[in-house]
Amino acid sequence: MNIHESEKLAGILTKLNYKPTEDFNFADVIVFNTCCIRETAEQKIMGHIGSIKKLKKSKPNLKIILCGCMTQQEGKGNEILKKYPYVDYILGTHNISDLENYLISQQNTKINVEQTDGYINDNLPVTRTSMPNAWVNIIYGCNNFCTYCIVPYVRGRERSRSLNSIKEEVQSLVSAGYKEITLLGQNVNSYGNDLNDETTFAKLLNELAKIDGKFRLRFMTSHPKDFTDEVIEAIASNAKICKHIHLPVQSGSTAVLRAMNRKYTREAYIKLVNKIKERIPSVGITTDIMVGFNGETEQDFLDTLDLVEKCRFSSAFCFVYSKRKGTIGYNMTNIVPQEEKKKRIKQLIELQNKITRQENIKYISNTFEILTEGKNDKYQNTYCGRTDCGRLVNFKSDCDIMNKFVKVKIVKGTTATLWGEVIEVE
Ligand code: SAH
Ligand code: SF4
């Protein structure tokens, strides 16, 4: 989501005739698109801002601009300006289109973080950077208020784009040669809830799958509490919709899930995973898991390991809980000691790596259609791309097969990747 937001910021800069530079010493404008989901993300960005102090001193006309989630936290703008007075402009998540006005008129306002809930600017220019994939926002904001999460506070309430506007964008991207469209939302399954008509995420998927041309549709992220049978059916019955579902579980303990305000139980999650696997046997399910949330006991953690064993995810993003000011979790007192968190994350990653390796080995000798999306610079003439079910595969080719659909036979599987041989090129 942040990458796509950066593409929009780049779109505005391109419209104003700015060109990208590899070396920031040559920049006239530096825009930091920040994230505050975990404390480490914030620390990183603070380090970057600090590191350009000297450059700004030697180039007073250089504009330093900050935007993204971090800027939208209450009081953060003033805190940043106090620490880094050389920052020129701070732009909130609701106001990125104002970057253009600022660069044209150079007004004196330093902080612009006003919330504009309900309003969607569909007409921002975009400089896309991820051919053959194109990111498409379908819903902004989040209404879920998971107790650990800052997103609802910095991204506002849910706002769905109209189905027609999404359809037009996808149609034009496919005509422009994009072969993979990834629909984005904090919870794509809430899509349409605020439109007050019959529009649902399942309807959107079915409509987009009717668009002519050879392309794939992906989407992320799905909240398990809202994953309907209609969505499962839409994925199962449309060849263009990839059989990959990112379904963050967060914890395998019902008590922790309750404390997190996730609104599903461990049993409901496992049941959902089994239902999806039954209807879509080739599906790849990935997840996000957090360890060390307030009050997580050893038994709660063992329940998470047990759920991971049962669900056999193809891969998982594993995080250590990081407390965020402004969330309900921030004021909880039953904190898990840092040492314990470290021990748990290590154990969890080891288990998931073992499962990923075992699942990867099962793919050997099978042939998949893959969309080539990049080059693996570590090896000569080596490309990479994903299967329909989301597995990353490396393969060699002497001819240029970038952005092409290829048939690849899997010959080797490790924890991180699969290796294959090209059988056919589109
Ligand atoms: N909207 C998505 C996730 C957005 S954040 C969803 O609901 O699934 C991406 C992931 O970051 C989350 O799934 C969660 O695992 C992790 N995360 C969010 N807040 C966190 C925090 N305070 N500490 C550690 N990880 C966090
Ligand atoms: Fe955060 Fe929960 Fe919303 Fe995801 S659903 S963005 S984890 S509050």
Short mmCIF file of C-alpha atoms and ligand atoms in Angstrom, two decimals:
data_model
loop_
_atom_site.label_atom_id
_atom_site.label_comp_id
_atom_site.label_asym_id
_atom_site.label_seq_id
_atom_site.Cartn_x
_atom_site.Cartn_y
_atom_site.Cartn_z
CA MET A 1 0.00 0.00 0.00
CA ASN A 2 2.84 2.36 0.84
CA ILE A 3 4.62 1.49 -2.40
CA HIS A 4 1.50 2.47 -4.34
CA GLU A 5 1.18 5.68 -2.34
CA SER A 6 4.79 6.46 -3.28
CA GLU A 7 3.83 5.86 -6.93
CA LYS A 8 1.18 8.57 -6.52
CA LEU A 9 3.66 10.97 -4.92
CA ALA A 10 6.05 10.22 -7.80
CA GLY A 11 3.15 10.85 -10.20
CA ILE A 12 2.67 14.35 -8.78
CA LEU A 13 6.42 15.06 -8.99
CA THR A 14 6.56 13.77 -12.58
CA LYS A 15 3.60 15.98 -13.51
CA LEU A 16 5.59 18.95 -12.21
CA ASN A 17 8.57 17.88 -14.37
CA TYR A 18 10.76 16.54 -11.58
CA LYS A 19 12.96 13.57 -12.55
CA PRO A 20 14.04 10.78 -10.18
CA THR A 21 17.67 10.67 -9.06
CA GLU A 22 19.61 7.70 -7.71
CA ASP A 23 21.83 9.97 -5.59
CA PHE A 24 19.95 12.10 -3.07
CA ASN A 25 22.84 14.60 -3.00
CA PHE A 26 21.53 15.83 -6.39
CA ALA A 27 17.89 16.11 -5.29
CA ASP A 28 15.89 19.35 -5.25
CA VAL A 29 13.05 17.68 -3.38
CA ILE A 30 13.18 14.70 -1.00
CA VAL A 31 9.85 13.17 -0.02
CA PHE A 32 9.84 10.59 2.80
CA ASN A 33 6.79 8.34 2.68
CA THR A 34 6.68 7.08 6.25
CA CYS A 35 5.14 4.13 8.10
CA CYS A 36 4.38 3.84 11.82
CA ILE A 37 2.93 0.35 12.09
CA ARG A 38 5.82 -0.70 14.37
CA GLU A 39 8.28 1.35 16.39
CA THR A 40 11.22 0.11 14.30
CA ALA A 41 9.68 1.63 11.16
CA GLU A 42 9.49 5.02 12.88
CA GLN A 43 13.04 4.80 14.23
CA LYS A 44 14.32 4.05 10.74
CA ILE A 45 12.67 7.09 9.20
CA MET A 46 13.85 9.36 12.02
CA GLY A 47 17.40 8.13 11.30
CA HIS A 48 17.00 9.02 7.61
CA ILE A 49 15.70 12.52 8.37
CA GLY A 50 18.59 13.09 10.77
CA SER A 51 21.11 11.94 8.18
CA ILE A 52 20.21 14.68 5.65
CA LYS A 53 20.68 17.61 8.06
CA LYS A 54 24.11 18.40 6.57
CA LEU A 55 22.83 18.22 3.00
CA LYS A 56 20.00 20.65 3.80
CA LYS A 57 22.52 23.06 5.36
CA SER A 58 24.65 23.04 2.22
CA LYS A 59 21.57 23.27 -0.07
CA PRO A 60 19.05 25.59 1.63
CA ASN A 61 16.70 25.43 -1.37
CA LEU A 62 16.34 21.68 -1.03
CA LYS A 63 12.76 20.85 0.00
CA ILE A 64 12.37 18.13 2.62
CA ILE A 65 8.84 16.79 2.77
CA LEU A 66 7.32 14.11 5.01
CA CYS A 67 4.11 12.21 4.41
CA GLY A 68 2.56 8.81 5.20
CA CYS A 69 1.12 7.24 8.36
CA MET A 70 3.69 8.62 10.78
CA THR A 71 2.75 12.23 10.10
CA GLN A 72 -0.93 11.60 10.82
CA GLN A 73 -0.39 10.65 14.49
CA GLU A 74 -1.68 13.22 16.95
CA GLY A 75 0.97 15.81 17.79
CA LYS A 76 3.58 14.09 15.62
CA GLY A 77 4.00 16.99 13.17
CA ASN A 78 5.06 19.41 15.92
CA GLU A 79 7.26 16.76 17.54
CA ILE A 80 9.10 16.22 14.24
CA LEU A 81 9.54 19.95 13.59
CA LYS A 82 10.95 20.45 17.09
CA LYS A 83 13.52 17.72 16.53
CA TYR A 84 14.20 18.41 12.85
CA PRO A 85 13.39 22.13 12.23
CA TYR A 86 14.86 21.87 8.72
CA VAL A 87 11.89 19.75 7.52
CA ASP A 88 9.93 22.04 5.16
CA TYR A 89 6.51 20.45 4.93
CA ILE A 90 4.54 17.69 6.67
CA LEU A 91 1.68 16.18 4.73
CA GLY A 92 -0.96 13.83 6.21
CA THR A 93 -2.36 10.65 4.64
CA HIS A 94 -5.56 12.44 3.62
CA ASN A 95 -3.79 15.26 1.83
CA ILE A 96 -1.21 13.87 -0.56
CA SER A 97 -2.71 15.74 -3.51
CA ASP A 98 -1.63 18.98 -1.75
CA LEU A 99 1.98 18.13 -2.56
CA GLU A 100 1.36 19.72 -5.97
CA ASN A 101 0.05 23.01 -4.51
CA TYR A 102 2.90 23.17 -2.06
CA LEU A 103 5.58 22.73 -4.72
CA ILE A 104 3.93 25.31 -6.98
CA SER A 105 3.06 27.97 -4.43
CA GLN A 106 5.58 27.25 -1.61
CA GLN A 107 3.09 28.46 1.01
CA ASN A 108 4.27 28.99 4.56
CA THR A 109 2.11 26.34 6.24
CA LYS A 110 4.39 23.64 7.59
CA ILE A 111 1.85 21.02 8.71
CA ASN A 112 -1.13 19.85 6.67
CA VAL A 113 -2.74 16.83 8.34
CA GLU A 114 -6.43 17.65 8.18
CA GLN A 115 -8.69 14.57 7.94
CA THR A 116 -11.08 14.39 4.99
CA ASP A 117 -13.06 11.24 5.76
CA GLY A 118 -15.60 10.38 3.10
CA TYR A 119 -13.62 12.01 0.29
CA ILE A 120 -11.64 10.02 -2.28
CA ASN A 121 -9.38 11.65 -4.83
CA ASP A 122 -9.53 9.24 -7.76
CA ASN A 123 -7.64 11.46 -10.15
CA LEU A 124 -4.10 11.54 -8.82
CA PRO A 125 -1.41 10.96 -11.44
CA VAL A 126 0.53 7.71 -10.89
CA THR A 127 4.09 6.85 -11.91
CA ARG A 128 3.98 3.06 -11.79
CA THR A 129 7.14 1.16 -10.88
CA SER A 130 6.13 -2.48 -10.70
CA MET A 131 5.37 -3.70 -14.25
CA PRO A 132 3.94 -6.33 -14.90
CA ASN A 133 2.00 -5.75 -11.68
CA ALA A 134 -0.18 -2.72 -11.05
CA TRP A 135 -1.52 -1.81 -7.60
CA VAL A 136 -5.11 -0.58 -7.42
CA ASN A 137 -6.70 0.81 -4.24
CA ILE A 138 -10.28 -0.32 -3.80
CA ILE A 139 -10.93 0.80 -0.21
CA TYR A 140 -9.10 3.26 2.04
CA GLY A 141 -9.04 3.38 5.85
CA CYS A 142 -10.13 0.84 8.43
CA ASN A 143 -13.04 0.53 10.89
CA ASN A 144 -11.80 -2.49 12.82
CA PHE A 145 -9.75 -1.01 15.65
CA CYS A 146 -7.69 -4.08 16.49
CA THR A 147 -6.31 -3.04 19.88
CA TYR A 148 -2.64 -3.23 18.81
CA CYS A 149 -3.01 -1.31 15.55
CA ILE A 150 -2.44 2.35 14.68
CA VAL A 151 -3.91 2.14 11.16
CA PRO A 152 -7.51 3.24 11.96
CA TYR A 153 -6.14 6.32 13.71
CA VAL A 154 -3.84 7.39 10.89
CA ARG A 155 -5.83 6.27 7.84
CA GLY A 156 -9.37 7.25 8.91
CA ARG A 157 -12.66 5.42 8.34
CA GLU A 158 -13.39 3.00 5.50
CA ARG A 159 -14.01 4.65 2.13
CA SER A 160 -14.75 2.44 -0.89
CA ARG A 161 -14.12 3.61 -4.42
CA SER A 162 -17.02 3.18 -6.83
CA LEU A 163 -17.10 -0.09 -8.73
CA ASN A 164 -17.14 1.75 -12.05
CA SER A 165 -14.11 3.81 -11.26
CA ILE A 166 -12.15 0.68 -10.24
CA LYS A 167 -13.33 -1.16 -13.35
CA GLU A 168 -12.24 1.70 -15.61
CA GLU A 169 -8.80 1.80 -13.98
CA VAL A 170 -8.30 -1.97 -14.27
CA GLN A 171 -9.50 -1.93 -17.88
CA SER A 172 -7.03 0.79 -18.83
CA LEU A 173 -4.17 -0.95 -17.00
CA VAL A 174 -4.85 -4.21 -18.83
CA SER A 175 -4.97 -2.29 -22.15
CA ALA A 176 -1.64 -0.67 -21.23
CA GLY A 177 -0.04 -4.12 -20.89
CA TYR A 178 -0.19 -4.81 -17.13
CA LYS A 179 -0.65 -8.53 -16.62
CA GLU A 180 -1.26 -8.62 -12.91
CA ILE A 181 -3.58 -6.32 -10.98
CA THR A 182 -3.38 -6.34 -7.18
CA LEU A 183 -6.40 -4.86 -5.41
CA LEU A 184 -5.49 -3.11 -2.17
CA GLY A 185 -7.35 -2.44 1.07
CA GLN A 186 -6.71 -2.83 4.81
CA ASN A 187 -9.66 -5.21 4.66
CA VAL A 188 -10.76 -5.83 1.08
CA ASN A 189 -13.74 -7.82 2.36
CA SER A 190 -15.30 -4.63 3.75
CA TYR A 191 -15.35 -3.24 0.20
CA GLY A 192 -18.78 -1.78 -0.59
CA ASN A 193 -20.11 -1.67 3.00
CA ASP A 194 -20.13 2.13 2.95
CA LEU A 195 -21.56 2.46 -0.57
CA ASN A 196 -25.07 1.64 0.65
CA ASP A 197 -26.04 -0.32 -2.45
CA GLU A 198 -25.64 -3.98 -3.38
CA THR A 199 -21.92 -3.69 -4.05
CA THR A 200 -19.77 -6.31 -2.30
CA PHE A 201 -16.18 -7.49 -2.70
CA ALA A 202 -17.44 -10.72 -4.33
CA LYS A 203 -19.38 -8.66 -6.89
CA LEU A 204 -16.31 -6.53 -7.61
CA LEU A 205 -14.17 -9.65 -8.16
CA ASN A 206 -16.73 -11.17 -10.51
CA GLU A 207 -17.04 -7.91 -12.48
CA LEU A 208 -13.27 -7.42 -12.83
CA ALA A 209 -12.78 -11.03 -13.92
CA LYS A 210 -15.04 -10.31 -16.92
CA ILE A 211 -12.57 -7.79 -18.36
CA ASP A 212 -11.09 -9.09 -21.63
CA GLY A 213 -7.42 -9.95 -22.00
CA LYS A 214 -4.89 -12.26 -20.37
CA PHE A 215 -4.21 -10.98 -16.88
CA ARG A 216 -4.29 -12.06 -13.25
CA LEU A 217 -6.15 -10.53 -10.33
CA ARG A 218 -4.72 -10.56 -6.81
CA PHE A 219 -5.91 -8.82 -3.66
CA MET A 220 -4.82 -8.08 -0.12
CA THR A 221 -5.56 -8.02 2.79
CA SER A 222 -8.51 -10.14 3.96
CA HIS A 223 -9.84 -9.97 7.51
CA PRO A 224 -10.97 -13.50 8.47
CA LYS A 225 -14.13 -12.22 10.18
CA ASP A 226 -15.50 -10.92 6.86
CA PHE A 227 -14.44 -13.66 4.44
CA THR A 228 -17.74 -14.69 2.85
CA ASP A 229 -18.73 -17.84 0.95
CA GLU A 230 -19.43 -15.59 -2.06
CA VAL A 231 -15.79 -14.47 -2.10
CA ILE A 232 -14.61 -18.11 -1.89
CA GLU A 233 -16.95 -18.92 -4.79
CA ALA A 234 -15.71 -15.96 -6.86
CA ILE A 235 -12.09 -17.08 -6.42
CA ALA A 236 -12.91 -20.73 -7.14
CA SER A 237 -14.92 -20.04 -10.28
CA ASN A 238 -12.87 -17.35 -12.05
CA ALA A 239 -9.65 -18.49 -13.73
CA LYS A 240 -8.31 -14.91 -13.70
CA ILE A 241 -8.46 -14.64 -9.90
CA CYS A 242 -5.28 -16.03 -8.34
CA LYS A 243 -5.65 -18.88 -5.88
CA HIS A 244 -3.73 -17.04 -3.18
CA ILE A 245 -5.29 -15.64 -0.02
CA HIS A 246 -3.40 -13.55 2.52
CA LEU A 247 -5.41 -14.16 5.67
CA PRO A 248 -3.75 -12.64 8.74
CA VAL A 249 -4.51 -14.71 11.85
CA GLN A 250 -2.40 -12.69 14.37
CA SER A 251 -2.70 -15.32 17.13
CA GLY A 252 -3.79 -18.92 17.61
CA SER A 253 -5.29 -18.26 21.04
CA THR A 254 -8.93 -17.25 21.36
CA ALA A 255 -8.15 -15.30 24.56
CA VAL A 256 -5.47 -13.25 22.78
CA LEU A 257 -7.70 -12.76 19.73
CA ARG A 258 -10.36 -11.39 22.06
CA ALA A 259 -7.85 -9.03 23.69
CA MET A 260 -6.84 -7.94 20.16
CA ASN A 261 -10.52 -7.29 19.23
CA ARG A 262 -10.19 -9.54 16.17
CA LYS A 263 -13.80 -10.80 16.41
CA TYR A 264 -13.12 -14.46 15.53
CA THR A 265 -12.01 -17.47 17.51
CA ARG A 266 -9.18 -19.90 16.87
CA GLU A 267 -11.75 -22.54 15.89
CA ALA A 268 -13.56 -20.21 13.46
CA TYR A 269 -10.25 -19.38 11.75
CA ILE A 270 -9.23 -23.05 11.36
CA LYS A 271 -12.72 -23.86 10.04
CA LEU A 272 -12.44 -21.06 7.48
CA VAL A 273 -9.02 -22.27 6.30
CA ASN A 274 -10.33 -25.83 5.91
CA LYS A 275 -13.40 -24.60 4.01
CA ILE A 276 -11.22 -22.58 1.60
CA LYS A 277 -8.84 -25.52 1.04
CA GLU A 278 -11.73 -27.87 0.37
CA ARG A 279 -13.34 -25.59 -2.25
CA ILE A 280 -10.01 -24.46 -3.79
CA PRO A 281 -7.54 -27.37 -3.45
CA SER A 282 -4.68 -25.54 -5.22
CA VAL A 283 -4.92 -22.48 -2.92
CA GLY A 284 -1.90 -20.96 -1.18
CA ILE A 285 -2.79 -19.36 2.15
CA THR A 286 -0.34 -16.93 3.75
CA THR A 287 -0.71 -15.05 7.01
CA ASP A 288 0.55 -12.46 9.51
CA ILE A 289 1.27 -13.60 13.07
CA MET A 290 2.24 -11.52 16.07
CA VAL A 291 3.93 -12.76 19.23
CA GLY A 292 4.11 -11.11 22.63
CA PHE A 293 0.85 -9.19 22.62
CA ASN A 294 -0.12 -8.01 26.13
CA GLY A 295 -1.21 -10.93 28.29
CA GLU A 296 0.01 -13.66 25.92
CA THR A 297 0.86 -16.63 28.15
CA GLU A 298 3.13 -19.56 27.29
CA GLN A 299 -0.03 -21.62 26.66
CA ASP A 300 -1.43 -18.92 24.32
CA PHE A 301 1.83 -19.03 22.38
CA LEU A 302 1.71 -22.85 22.20
CA ASP A 303 -1.81 -22.48 20.78
CA THR A 304 -0.36 -20.24 18.06
CA LEU A 305 2.28 -22.87 17.21
CA ASP A 306 -0.46 -25.52 17.12
CA LEU A 307 -2.60 -23.41 14.77
CA VAL A 308 0.39 -22.93 12.48
CA GLU A 309 0.89 -26.73 12.40
CA LYS A 310 -2.79 -27.24 11.58
CA CYS A 311 -3.17 -24.54 8.91
CA ARG A 312 0.13 -25.25 7.11
CA PHE A 313 0.52 -21.76 5.63
CA SER A 314 2.69 -21.49 2.53
CA SER A 315 4.47 -18.62 4.31
CA ALA A 316 3.93 -16.15 7.14
CA PHE A 317 5.04 -12.67 8.12
CA CYS A 318 5.93 -12.97 11.80
CA PHE A 319 6.11 -9.86 14.01
CA VAL A 320 6.97 -9.02 17.59
CA TYR A 321 4.24 -6.86 19.12
CA SER A 322 5.30 -3.23 19.32
CA LYS A 323 3.17 -0.87 21.40
CA ARG A 324 1.76 2.13 19.58
CA LYS A 325 0.69 5.33 21.30
CA GLY A 326 -3.01 6.10 20.87
CA THR A 327 -4.12 2.46 20.61
CA ILE A 328 -5.98 0.57 23.35
CA GLY A 329 -3.04 -1.83 23.64
CA TYR A 330 -0.77 1.05 24.65
CA ASN A 331 -2.38 1.32 28.08
CA MET A 332 -2.61 -2.41 28.81
CA THR A 333 -0.41 -3.44 31.69
CA ASN A 334 0.18 -7.19 31.24
CA ILE A 335 3.28 -6.70 29.10
CA VAL A 336 5.29 -9.71 27.88
CA PRO A 337 9.04 -9.32 28.69
CA GLN A 338 11.30 -8.58 25.71
CA GLU A 339 13.38 -11.73 26.25
CA GLU A 340 10.25 -13.87 26.12
CA LYS A 341 9.08 -12.13 22.93
CA LYS A 342 12.46 -12.84 21.30
CA LYS A 343 12.34 -16.50 22.28
CA ARG A 344 8.81 -16.88 20.92
CA ILE A 345 9.45 -15.18 17.57
CA LYS A 346 12.50 -17.39 16.98
CA GLN A 347 10.50 -20.54 17.71
CA LEU A 348 7.62 -19.41 15.51
CA ILE A 349 9.86 -18.54 12.55
CA GLU A 350 11.68 -21.88 12.83
CA LEU A 351 8.39 -23.78 12.75
CA GLN A 352 6.99 -21.80 9.80
CA ASN A 353 10.26 -22.20 7.87
CA LYS A 354 10.06 -25.96 8.34
CA ILE A 355 6.46 -26.01 7.07
CA THR A 356 7.29 -23.72 4.11
CA ARG A 357 10.13 -26.07 3.13
CA GLN A 358 7.89 -29.15 3.43
CA GLU A 359 5.14 -27.50 1.38
CA ASN A 360 7.65 -26.30 -1.25
CA ILE A 361 9.01 -29.83 -1.73
CA LYS A 362 5.49 -31.02 -2.60
CA TYR A 363 5.57 -28.77 -5.69
CA ILE A 364 8.57 -30.60 -7.22
CA SER A 365 7.82 -32.19 -10.65
CA ASN A 366 4.64 -30.10 -11.06
CA THR A 367 4.31 -27.52 -13.85
CA PHE A 368 2.93 -24.04 -13.17
CA GLU A 369 2.11 -20.98 -15.19
CA ILE A 370 4.25 -18.13 -13.91
CA LEU A 371 4.31 -14.43 -14.68
CA THR A 372 7.95 -13.33 -14.91
CA GLU A 373 8.28 -10.25 -12.72
CA GLY A 374 11.98 -9.77 -12.14
CA LYS A 375 15.58 -10.88 -12.53
CA ASN A 376 17.55 -12.66 -9.83
CA ASP A 377 20.79 -10.67 -9.95
CA LYS A 378 22.70 -13.26 -7.91
CA TYR A 379 22.71 -15.69 -10.84
CA GLN A 380 23.25 -15.30 -14.59
CA ASN A 381 20.18 -15.23 -16.90
CA THR A 382 17.94 -16.03 -13.97
CA TYR A 383 14.39 -14.73 -13.73
CA CYS A 384 11.75 -14.99 -11.04
CA GLY A 385 7.99 -14.87 -10.83
CA ARG A 386 5.02 -16.22 -8.93
CA THR A 387 2.70 -19.12 -9.39
CA ASP A 388 -1.03 -18.47 -9.33
CA CYS A 389 -0.97 -19.58 -5.66
CA GLY A 390 1.70 -17.00 -4.82
CA ARG A 391 4.91 -19.09 -4.60
CA LEU A 392 8.09 -17.39 -5.78
CA VAL A 393 9.99 -19.43 -8.41
CA ASN A 394 13.45 -18.88 -9.94
CA PHE A 395 14.26 -20.13 -13.44
CA LYS A 396 16.94 -19.65 -16.09
CA SER A 397 16.35 -18.45 -19.63
CA ASP A 398 18.72 -17.30 -22.40
CA CYS A 399 16.07 -15.15 -24.05
CA ASP A 400 14.35 -12.14 -22.48
CA ILE A 401 11.16 -13.37 -20.83
CA MET A 402 10.43 -10.38 -18.58
CA ASN A 403 6.70 -9.64 -18.14
CA LYS A 404 5.76 -12.85 -19.98
CA PHE A 405 3.65 -15.79 -18.88
CA VAL A 406 5.82 -18.94 -18.91
CA LYS A 407 5.20 -22.58 -18.06
CA VAL A 408 7.78 -23.78 -15.54
CA LYS A 409 8.43 -27.26 -14.15
CA ILE A 410 9.58 -27.20 -10.52
CA VAL A 411 12.85 -29.08 -9.95
CA LYS A 412 14.00 -27.95 -6.49
CA GLY A 413 12.47 -26.39 -3.37
CA THR A 414 14.15 -24.53 -0.49
CA THR A 415 12.62 -22.49 2.36
CA ALA A 416 12.73 -19.23 0.52
CA THR A 417 12.14 -20.19 -3.09
CA LEU A 418 11.37 -22.83 -5.65
CA TRP A 419 13.60 -23.49 -8.67
CA GLY A 420 12.21 -24.57 -12.03
CA GLU A 421 12.89 -25.16 -15.73
CA VAL A 422 11.09 -23.21 -18.44
CA ILE A 423 8.92 -25.54 -20.56
CA GLU A 424 7.02 -23.00 -22.67
CA VAL A 425 6.92 -19.23 -23.24
CA GLU A 426 3.65 -17.43 -24.14
N1 SAH B 1 -5.07 -4.58 7.54
C1 SAH B 1 -4.28 -5.72 7.60
C2 SAH B 1 -2.92 -5.54 8.20
C3 SAH B 1 -2.29 -4.22 8.28
S1 SAH B 1 -0.84 -4.11 9.21
C4 SAH B 1 -5.02 -6.78 8.39
O1 SAH B 1 -5.87 -6.52 9.18
O2 SAH B 1 -4.67 -7.91 8.20
C5 SAH B 1 0.12 -5.49 8.71
C6 SAH B 1 0.47 -6.38 9.85
O3 SAH B 1 1.30 -5.70 10.77
C7 SAH B 1 -0.69 -6.88 10.70
O4 SAH B 1 -1.34 -7.96 10.13
C8 SAH B 1 -0.04 -7.24 12.00
O5 SAH B 1 0.38 -8.58 12.02
C9 SAH B 1 1.19 -6.32 12.04
N2 SAH B 1 1.02 -5.27 13.06
C10 SAH B 1 0.07 -4.32 13.14
N3 SAH B 1 0.24 -3.58 14.24
C11 SAH B 1 1.32 -4.07 14.88
C12 SAH B 1 2.00 -3.74 16.09
N4 SAH B 1 1.58 -2.76 16.87
N5 SAH B 1 3.09 -4.47 16.43
C13 SAH B 1 3.53 -5.49 15.64
N6 SAH B 1 2.93 -5.84 14.50
C14 SAH B 1 1.83 -5.15 14.11
FE1 SF4 B 2 -5.09 -2.71 11.73
FE2 SF4 B 2 -6.95 -4.49 12.33
FE3 SF4 B 2 -7.49 -2.53 10.60
FE4 SF4 B 2 -5.83 -4.48 9.90
S1 SF4 B 2 -8.01 -4.71 10.38
S2 SF4 B 2 -5.54 -2.30 9.60
S3 SF4 B 2 -4.78 -4.94 11.78
S4 SF4 B 2 -7.06 -2.31 12.77
#
